[in-house]
Amino acid sequence: MSETITILVATMSGTAEMVAETVAERIEEAGLNARILRMEKLKEPAVALGKGGRWIVCSSTYGTGDVPDNGKDLYAALDSERPDLSALRYGVIALGDSVYPNTFCFGGKKFDALLSSLGAVRIGERLEHDARGPDYPEDLAAAWTDTWLELVGDVA
Amino acid sequence: MDQNGRAVVIVGGGQAGARTAKSLRAIGYDGALTLIGAENHSPYERPDLSKACLLDAAAMPPSVIDAAFCTEQRIALITARQACAIDRQQRDVLLDDGTQHPYDRLVLATGCKPRRLSLAGLDTRRVFYLRTLDDARALRPRLQPGSSIVIVGGGFIGLEVAAGAQALGCQVSVLEAAPVLLPRLGSTIASEKVLDHHRRAGIDIRLDTRIAYVDGTRLVLSTGAEAAGHAVDDGIHTSECGETWDGALRAAGDGPRHFNPLLQRHLRLESWQNANLQPEAVARTIMGERVAYAEIPWLWSDQGDLNLQAAGAPAQVDMTVQRGGDSTGVSIFQFACGALVGGITINRGKDMPVIRRLLRQAQPIDDPEALADDSKPLRAFLRAGAAS
């Protein structure tokens, strides 16, 4: 249980990064190590993710269903290189705005679909947050993280 | 409101107009609905025009509503037509193709138009204005490596175009008439940081400068904007719900100068947030329900690798507190008479969601200087139970 859990962040306005800080705090309060990494900073993503371990993707959604700019290269690299990610266990926090009902939370959903198509195993439910809803994203993410840590601990 | 035989006409096919149409259907308006746009495109969001659409010929700005949606929702979308006259007695809009469109309620969402540059001897083939997708598509192929681009106006859009053109290998100069960049931010720290960022990237920014003459260089014009159609004290005055002096007329988007109940003053905002949310209040008034549009103004600008966000639109600032540093990005908290009135983030967007909540909070911040302490989470300054 000593390996670091990495939270990969794709963000436009910064909300996903703020949420990731809360998630990291929760992970560390549970006695584990966490690091936050903006997606464009992950070098050789196919290799890094191919090594497996526990990761969390925290992504907002841009415009009508796009991955944020800083996540586009990572998405394209995995999509074209198609690495075997069967050793990867991951969770997804997807931020969206119901003003775009047809593409709600597509940023996070696209990463989820891509990772699972490469053999990675999602742990727990995907968290979907609506910017128009009454809840703060970091509050939902904190509760989600506690559940996710319990689940991922069982399968690690 | 009795919807039988009712007609709503929306003039303006941008984000605000389309969002008004969409909101009307979402809250159950069942009558006739016509949306009129001057461009030959379905309504789309404009922020990408000064960024992705200049860097990538294939980039499409996000759609607000498309033709299929309009068909499904019985919205009569008329594109490539301008409204040329409104008869307020007859309640009729005349278009440039001669067709007339009677209304019970009319929504003006005509946005802004760029100021035109008037210079003797200017080769207009080398002058570009940026407002529409077609404008962006005309400009993009001219941004070739080594070409000289002069951008008139160092506002958000001017600086975004400058950063894009620089990334494409152009020689970029920005002419700004004011003595500082972005004076309306109300922060000399922020203005200087933005200036420093772009100068270090190699953009030639000249403050306090206007064009004296033109000598064969290409020009991009970003000389600020003015409300289209009705030059009434910098935009039509509207209530917090988007109502005007004419009971049948509403206005939304960049054009009107609306009353903001949180700030207790009228202001005109050219922002995505305003174009996105104000139309919902306008739609509700058409259905006979008054729900104020009450948001803390928030806008952002992506200028190359500089992300700038500002919230609050402060009218005056007498104290600032800075959080973070060059490696972590900077947040600037603006106070007036002890109250937080504005916040700016420079490559530190993660603070902005909390800044926006702090600005809505009625209670003052006990120890403003403590905001500078990066080790204290920003959320700790939020009062429990504060309004969301």
mmCIF file of N, CA and C in Angstrom, chain B residues 258-343:
data_model
loop_
_atom_site.group_PDB
_atom_site.id
_atom_site.type_symbol
_atom_site.label_atom_id
_atom_site.label_comp_id
_atom_site.label_asym_id
_atom_site.label_seq_id
_atom_site.Cartn_x
_atom_site.Cartn_y
_atom_site.Cartn_z
ATOM 1 N N HIS B 258 -26.912 45.871 -17.814
ATOM 2 C CA HIS B 258 -27.939 45.314 -16.933
ATOM 3 C C HIS B 258 -27.650 45.640 -15.473
ATOM 4 N N PHE B 259 -28.713 45.602 -14.686
ATOM 5 C CA PHE B 259 -28.555 45.852 -13.263
ATOM 6 C C PHE B 259 -28.136 44.558 -12.575
ATOM 7 N N ASN B 260 -27.032 44.625 -11.817
ATOM 8 C CA ASN B 260 -26.576 43.454 -11.077
ATOM 9 C C ASN B 260 -26.923 43.668 -9.603
ATOM 10 N N PRO B 261 -27.866 42.868 -9.070
ATOM 11 C CA PRO B 261 -28.301 43.099 -7.692
ATOM 12 C C PRO B 261 -27.215 42.811 -6.656
ATOM 13 N N LEU B 262 -26.236 41.981 -7.002
ATOM 14 C CA LEU B 262 -25.153 41.715 -6.045
ATOM 15 C C LEU B 262 -24.226 42.919 -5.943
ATOM 16 N N LEU B 263 -24.006 43.594 -7.064
ATOM 17 C CA LEU B 263 -23.093 44.744 -7.078
ATOM 18 C C LEU B 263 -23.846 46.057 -6.889
ATOM 19 N N GLN B 264 -25.179 45.998 -7.025
ATOM 20 C CA GLN B 264 -26.021 47.186 -6.865
ATOM 21 C C GLN B 264 -25.672 48.291 -7.864
ATOM 22 N N ARG B 265 -25.361 47.903 -9.090
ATOM 23 C CA ARG B 265 -25.122 48.887 -10.143
ATOM 24 C C ARG B 265 -25.342 48.223 -11.501
ATOM 25 N N HIS B 266 -25.490 49.106 -12.517
ATOM 26 C CA HIS B 266 -25.594 48.615 -13.886
ATOM 27 C C HIS B 266 -24.202 48.345 -14.440
ATOM 28 N N LEU B 267 -24.073 47.300 -15.236
ATOM 29 C CA LEU B 267 -22.810 47.111 -15.941
ATOM 30 C C LEU B 267 -23.032 46.296 -17.206
ATOM 31 N N ARG B 268 -22.151 46.537 -18.157
ATOM 32 C CA ARG B 268 -22.193 45.806 -19.427
ATOM 33 C C ARG B 268 -21.024 44.838 -19.415
ATOM 34 N N LEU B 269 -21.284 43.581 -19.694
ATOM 35 C CA LEU B 269 -20.234 42.569 -19.607
ATOM 36 C C LEU B 269 -20.115 41.838 -20.925
ATOM 37 N N GLU B 270 -18.900 41.748 -21.410
ATOM 38 C CA GLU B 270 -18.651 40.951 -22.606
ATOM 39 C C GLU B 270 -18.000 39.663 -22.130
ATOM 40 N N SER B 271 -18.813 38.693 -21.784
ATOM 41 C CA SER B 271 -18.221 37.467 -21.254
ATOM 42 C C SER B 271 -19.090 36.262 -21.565
ATOM 43 N N TRP B 272 -18.448 35.114 -21.578
ATOM 44 C CA TRP B 272 -19.129 33.842 -21.817
ATOM 45 C C TRP B 272 -20.182 33.609 -20.735
ATOM 46 N N GLN B 273 -19.812 33.857 -19.497
ATOM 47 C CA GLN B 273 -20.732 33.626 -18.379
ATOM 48 C C GLN B 273 -22.014 34.427 -18.570
ATOM 49 N N ASN B 274 -21.844 35.696 -18.923
ATOM 50 C CA ASN B 274 -22.989 36.572 -19.084
ATOM 51 C C ASN B 274 -23.878 36.104 -20.238
ATOM 52 N N ALA B 275 -23.258 35.737 -21.353
ATOM 53 C CA ALA B 275 -24.028 35.273 -22.510
ATOM 54 C C ALA B 275 -24.690 33.937 -22.232
ATOM 55 N N ASN B 276 -24.125 33.196 -21.299
ATOM 56 C CA ASN B 276 -24.640 31.862 -21.003
ATOM 57 C C ASN B 276 -25.833 31.894 -20.053
ATOM 58 N N LEU B 277 -25.746 32.723 -19.022
ATOM 59 C CA LEU B 277 -26.730 32.647 -17.936
ATOM 60 C C LEU B 277 -27.785 33.744 -17.960
ATOM 61 N N GLN B 278 -27.413 34.939 -18.409
ATOM 62 C CA GLN B 278 -28.394 36.018 -18.436
ATOM 63 C C GLN B 278 -29.645 35.638 -19.247
ATOM 64 N N PRO B 279 -29.490 34.926 -20.383
ATOM 65 C CA PRO B 279 -30.670 34.553 -21.163
ATOM 66 C C PRO B 279 -31.696 33.734 -20.379
ATOM 67 N N GLU B 280 -31.257 32.986 -19.368
ATOM 68 C CA GLU B 280 -32.228 32.195 -18.603
ATOM 69 C C GLU B 280 -33.199 33.121 -17.870
ATOM 70 N N ALA B 281 -32.680 34.220 -17.323
ATOM 71 C CA ALA B 281 -33.556 35.177 -16.639
ATOM 72 C C ALA B 281 -34.487 35.849 -17.638
ATOM 73 N N VAL B 282 -33.949 36.173 -18.804
ATOM 74 C CA VAL B 282 -34.770 36.806 -19.847
ATOM 75 C C VAL B 282 -35.897 35.872 -20.269
ATOM 76 N N ALA B 283 -35.567 34.599 -20.454
ATOM 77 C CA ALA B 283 -36.594 33.620 -20.855
ATOM 78 C C ALA B 283 -37.694 33.558 -19.794
ATOM 79 N N ARG B 284 -37.306 33.603 -18.537
ATOM 80 C CA ARG B 284 -38.308 33.505 -17.461
ATOM 81 C C ARG B 284 -39.244 34.712 -17.450
ATOM 82 N N THR B 285 -38.716 35.902 -17.723
ATOM 83 C CA THR B 285 -39.613 37.062 -17.727
ATOM 84 C C THR B 285 -40.631 36.946 -18.850
ATOM 85 N N ILE B 286 -40.239 36.312 -19.945
ATOM 86 C CA ILE B 286 -41.179 36.134 -21.053
ATOM 87 C C ILE B 286 -42.308 35.202 -20.624
ATOM 88 N N MET B 287 -41.990 34.285 -19.725
ATOM 89 C CA MET B 287 -43.014 33.383 -19.191
ATOM 90 C C MET B 287 -43.724 34.005 -17.981
ATOM 91 N N GLY B 288 -43.423 35.262 -17.699
ATOM 92 C CA GLY B 288 -44.128 35.962 -16.631
ATOM 93 C C GLY B 288 -43.551 35.741 -15.247
ATOM 94 N N GLU B 289 -42.351 35.235 -15.194
ATOM 95 C CA GLU B 289 -41.730 34.940 -13.905
ATOM 96 C C GLU B 289 -40.480 35.808 -13.769
ATOM 97 N N ARG B 290 -40.358 36.549 -12.658
ATOM 98 C CA ARG B 290 -39.179 37.398 -12.513
ATOM 99 C C ARG B 290 -38.161 36.741 -11.600
ATOM 100 N N VAL B 291 -37.075 36.262 -12.195
ATOM 101 C CA VAL B 291 -35.965 35.693 -11.426
ATOM 102 C C VAL B 291 -34.721 36.481 -11.809
ATOM 103 N N ALA B 292 -34.132 37.159 -10.865
ATOM 104 C CA ALA B 292 -33.003 38.032 -11.177
ATOM 105 C C ALA B 292 -31.801 37.228 -11.666
ATOM 106 N N TYR B 293 -31.116 37.787 -12.641
ATOM 107 C CA TYR B 293 -29.795 37.274 -13.002
ATOM 108 C C TYR B 293 -28.814 37.904 -12.025
ATOM 109 N N ALA B 294 -28.309 37.121 -11.118
ATOM 110 C CA ALA B 294 -27.461 37.650 -10.046
ATOM 111 C C ALA B 294 -26.223 36.779 -9.903
ATOM 112 N N GLU B 295 -25.218 37.103 -10.670
ATOM 113 C CA GLU B 295 -23.964 36.349 -10.630
ATOM 114 C C GLU B 295 -22.826 37.318 -10.381
ATOM 115 N N ILE B 296 -21.815 36.854 -9.667
ATOM 116 C CA ILE B 296 -20.584 37.627 -9.586
ATOM 117 C C ILE B 296 -19.937 37.567 -10.972
ATOM 118 N N PRO B 297 -19.664 38.716 -11.606
ATOM 119 C CA PRO B 297 -19.047 38.666 -12.940
ATOM 120 C C PRO B 297 -17.730 37.875 -12.910
ATOM 121 N N TRP B 298 -17.564 37.035 -13.909
ATOM 122 C CA TRP B 298 -16.367 36.190 -13.970
ATOM 123 C C TRP B 298 -15.974 36.045 -15.431
ATOM 124 N N LEU B 299 -14.734 36.262 -15.729
ATOM 125 C CA LEU B 299 -14.280 36.071 -17.099
ATOM 126 C C LEU B 299 -12.862 35.540 -17.098
ATOM 127 N N TRP B 300 -12.511 34.937 -18.205
ATOM 128 C CA TRP B 300 -11.156 34.417 -18.313
ATOM 129 C C TRP B 300 -10.625 34.646 -19.698
ATOM 130 N N SER B 301 -9.308 34.527 -19.793
ATOM 131 C CA SER B 301 -8.626 34.727 -21.063
ATOM 132 C C SER B 301 -7.435 33.782 -21.110
ATOM 133 N N ASP B 302 -7.346 33.005 -22.188
ATOM 134 C CA ASP B 302 -6.178 32.150 -22.388
ATOM 135 C C ASP B 302 -5.302 32.793 -23.439
ATOM 136 N N GLN B 303 -4.145 33.266 -23.011
ATOM 137 C CA GLN B 303 -3.225 33.981 -23.896
ATOM 138 C C GLN B 303 -1.950 33.155 -24.014
ATOM 139 N N GLY B 304 -1.938 32.224 -24.975
ATOM 140 C CA GLY B 304 -0.833 31.286 -25.048
ATOM 141 C C GLY B 304 -0.832 30.456 -23.780
ATOM 142 N N ASP B 305 0.295 30.388 -23.065
ATOM 143 C CA ASP B 305 0.321 29.598 -21.837
ATOM 144 C C ASP B 305 0.021 30.449 -20.600
ATOM 145 N N LEU B 306 -0.594 31.573 -20.807
ATOM 146 C CA LEU B 306 -1.039 32.414 -19.689
ATOM 147 C C LEU B 306 -2.555 32.278 -19.547
ATOM 148 N N ASN B 307 -2.982 31.783 -18.395
ATOM 149 C CA ASN B 307 -4.425 31.749 -18.101
ATOM 150 C C ASN B 307 -4.735 32.833 -17.085
ATOM 151 N N LEU B 308 -5.614 33.725 -17.499
ATOM 152 C CA LEU B 308 -5.963 34.873 -16.664
ATOM 153 C C LEU B 308 -7.452 34.789 -16.373
ATOM 154 N N GLN B 309 -7.817 34.894 -15.105
ATOM 155 C CA GLN B 309 -9.241 34.912 -14.751
ATOM 156 C C GLN B 309 -9.483 36.062 -13.788
ATOM 157 N N ALA B 310 -10.632 36.678 -13.907
ATOM 158 C CA ALA B 310 -10.971 37.797 -13.030
ATOM 159 C C ALA B 310 -12.428 37.656 -12.613
ATOM 160 N N ALA B 311 -12.687 37.953 -11.354
ATOM 161 C CA ALA B 311 -14.050 37.897 -10.832
ATOM 162 C C ALA B 311 -14.337 39.151 -10.041
ATOM 163 N N GLY B 312 -15.582 39.596 -10.091
ATOM 164 C CA GLY B 312 -16.022 40.689 -9.232
ATOM 165 C C GLY B 312 -16.218 42.030 -9.902
ATOM 166 N N ALA B 313 -15.491 42.318 -10.976
ATOM 167 C CA ALA B 313 -15.596 43.614 -11.661
ATOM 168 C C ALA B 313 -15.575 44.792 -10.683
ATOM 169 N N PRO B 314 -14.520 44.925 -9.874
ATOM 170 C CA PRO B 314 -14.520 45.976 -8.855
ATOM 171 C C PRO B 314 -14.505 47.376 -9.459
ATOM 172 N N ALA B 315 -15.321 48.257 -8.879
ATOM 173 C CA ALA B 315 -15.348 49.646 -9.337
ATOM 174 C C ALA B 315 -14.162 50.412 -8.767
ATOM 175 N N GLN B 316 -13.759 50.039 -7.556
ATOM 176 C CA GLN B 316 -12.539 50.630 -6.996
ATOM 177 C C GLN B 316 -11.885 49.651 -6.037
ATOM 178 N N VAL B 317 -10.578 49.833 -5.883
ATOM 179 C CA VAL B 317 -9.783 48.920 -5.059
ATOM 180 C C VAL B 317 -8.859 49.762 -4.204
ATOM 181 N N ASP B 318 -8.817 49.515 -2.889
ATOM 182 C CA ASP B 318 -7.880 50.298 -2.063
ATOM 183 C C ASP B 318 -6.838 49.432 -1.373
ATOM 184 N N MET B 319 -6.963 48.105 -1.509
ATOM 185 C CA MET B 319 -5.938 47.238 -0.923
ATOM 186 C C MET B 319 -5.911 45.925 -1.688
ATOM 187 N N THR B 320 -4.722 45.367 -1.876
ATOM 188 C CA THR B 320 -4.647 44.050 -2.504
ATOM 189 C C THR B 320 -3.775 43.124 -1.672
ATOM 190 N N VAL B 321 -4.085 41.853 -1.737
ATOM 191 C CA VAL B 321 -3.263 40.820 -1.108
ATOM 192 C C VAL B 321 -2.923 39.813 -2.190
ATOM 193 N N GLN B 322 -1.662 39.402 -2.198
ATOM 194 C CA GLN B 322 -1.190 38.490 -3.237
ATOM 195 C C GLN B 322 -0.885 37.128 -2.631
ATOM 196 N N ARG B 323 -1.274 36.090 -3.338
ATOM 197 C CA ARG B 323 -1.045 34.713 -2.882
ATOM 198 C C ARG B 323 -0.290 33.979 -3.981
ATOM 199 N N GLY B 324 0.690 33.146 -3.587
ATOM 200 C CA GLY B 324 1.436 32.390 -4.586
ATOM 201 C C GLY B 324 2.615 33.184 -5.131
ATOM 202 N N GLY B 325 3.309 32.586 -6.070
ATOM 203 C CA GLY B 325 4.490 33.233 -6.638
ATOM 204 C C GLY B 325 4.659 32.806 -8.074
ATOM 205 N N ASP B 326 5.765 33.190 -8.680
ATOM 206 C CA ASP B 326 5.918 32.967 -10.115
ATOM 207 C C ASP B 326 5.861 31.486 -10.498
ATOM 208 N N SER B 327 6.372 30.606 -9.635
ATOM 209 C CA SER B 327 6.391 29.192 -10.010
ATOM 210 C C SER B 327 5.033 28.525 -9.816
ATOM 211 N N THR B 328 4.207 29.074 -8.928
ATOM 212 C CA THR B 328 2.930 28.431 -8.619
ATOM 213 C C THR B 328 1.751 29.210 -9.176
ATOM 214 N N GLY B 329 2.028 30.291 -9.860
ATOM 215 C CA GLY B 329 0.944 31.171 -10.299
ATOM 216 C C GLY B 329 0.552 32.105 -9.155
ATOM 217 N N VAL B 330 -0.147 33.156 -9.521
ATOM 218 C CA VAL B 330 -0.452 34.209 -8.552
ATOM 219 C C VAL B 330 -1.956 34.452 -8.501
ATOM 220 N N SER B 331 -2.459 34.613 -7.286
ATOM 221 C CA SER B 331 -3.826 35.101 -7.102
ATOM 222 C C SER B 331 -3.768 36.454 -6.412
ATOM 223 N N ILE B 332 -4.617 37.352 -6.857
ATOM 224 C CA ILE B 332 -4.645 38.703 -6.309
ATOM 225 C C ILE B 332 -6.045 38.949 -5.747
ATOM 226 N N PHE B 333 -6.092 39.316 -4.483
ATOM 227 C CA PHE B 333 -7.370 39.597 -3.825
ATOM 228 C C PHE B 333 -7.514 41.101 -3.702
ATOM 229 N N GLN B 334 -8.645 41.619 -4.183
ATOM 230 C CA GLN B 334 -8.841 43.071 -4.217
ATOM 231 C C GLN B 334 -9.897 43.476 -3.189
ATOM 232 N N PHE B 335 -9.548 44.456 -2.371
ATOM 233 C CA PHE B 335 -10.448 44.926 -1.318
ATOM 234 C C PHE B 335 -10.792 46.401 -1.522
ATOM 235 N N ALA B 336 -11.996 46.763 -1.082
ATOM 236 C CA ALA B 336 -12.383 48.173 -0.999
ATOM 237 C C ALA B 336 -13.093 48.363 0.337
ATOM 238 N N CYS B 337 -12.625 49.301 1.120
ATOM 239 C CA CYS B 337 -13.213 49.570 2.444
ATOM 240 C C CYS B 337 -13.342 48.286 3.256
ATOM 241 N N GLY B 338 -12.327 47.441 3.201
ATOM 242 C CA GLY B 338 -12.317 46.237 4.022
ATOM 243 C C GLY B 338 -13.075 45.051 3.448
ATOM 244 N N ALA B 339 -13.809 45.261 2.375
ATOM 245 C CA ALA B 339 -14.593 44.161 1.791
ATOM 246 C C ALA B 339 -13.892 43.615 0.553
ATOM 247 N N LEU B 340 -13.929 42.299 0.385
ATOM 248 C CA LEU B 340 -13.388 41.690 -0.837
ATOM 249 C C LEU B 340 -14.305 42.053 -2.001
ATOM 250 N N VAL B 341 -13.760 42.688 -3.016
ATOM 251 C CA VAL B 341 -14.578 43.120 -4.158
ATOM 252 C C VAL B 341 -14.146 42.491 -5.479
ATOM 253 N N GLY B 342 -12.962 41.885 -5.490
ATOM 254 C CA GLY B 342 -12.512 41.291 -6.737
ATOM 255 C C GLY B 342 -11.376 40.311 -6.502
ATOM 256 N N GLY B 343 -11.191 39.431 -7.480
ATOM 257 C CA GLY B 343 -10.081 38.489 -7.416
ATOM 258 C C GLY B 343 -9.570 38.205 -8.818
#
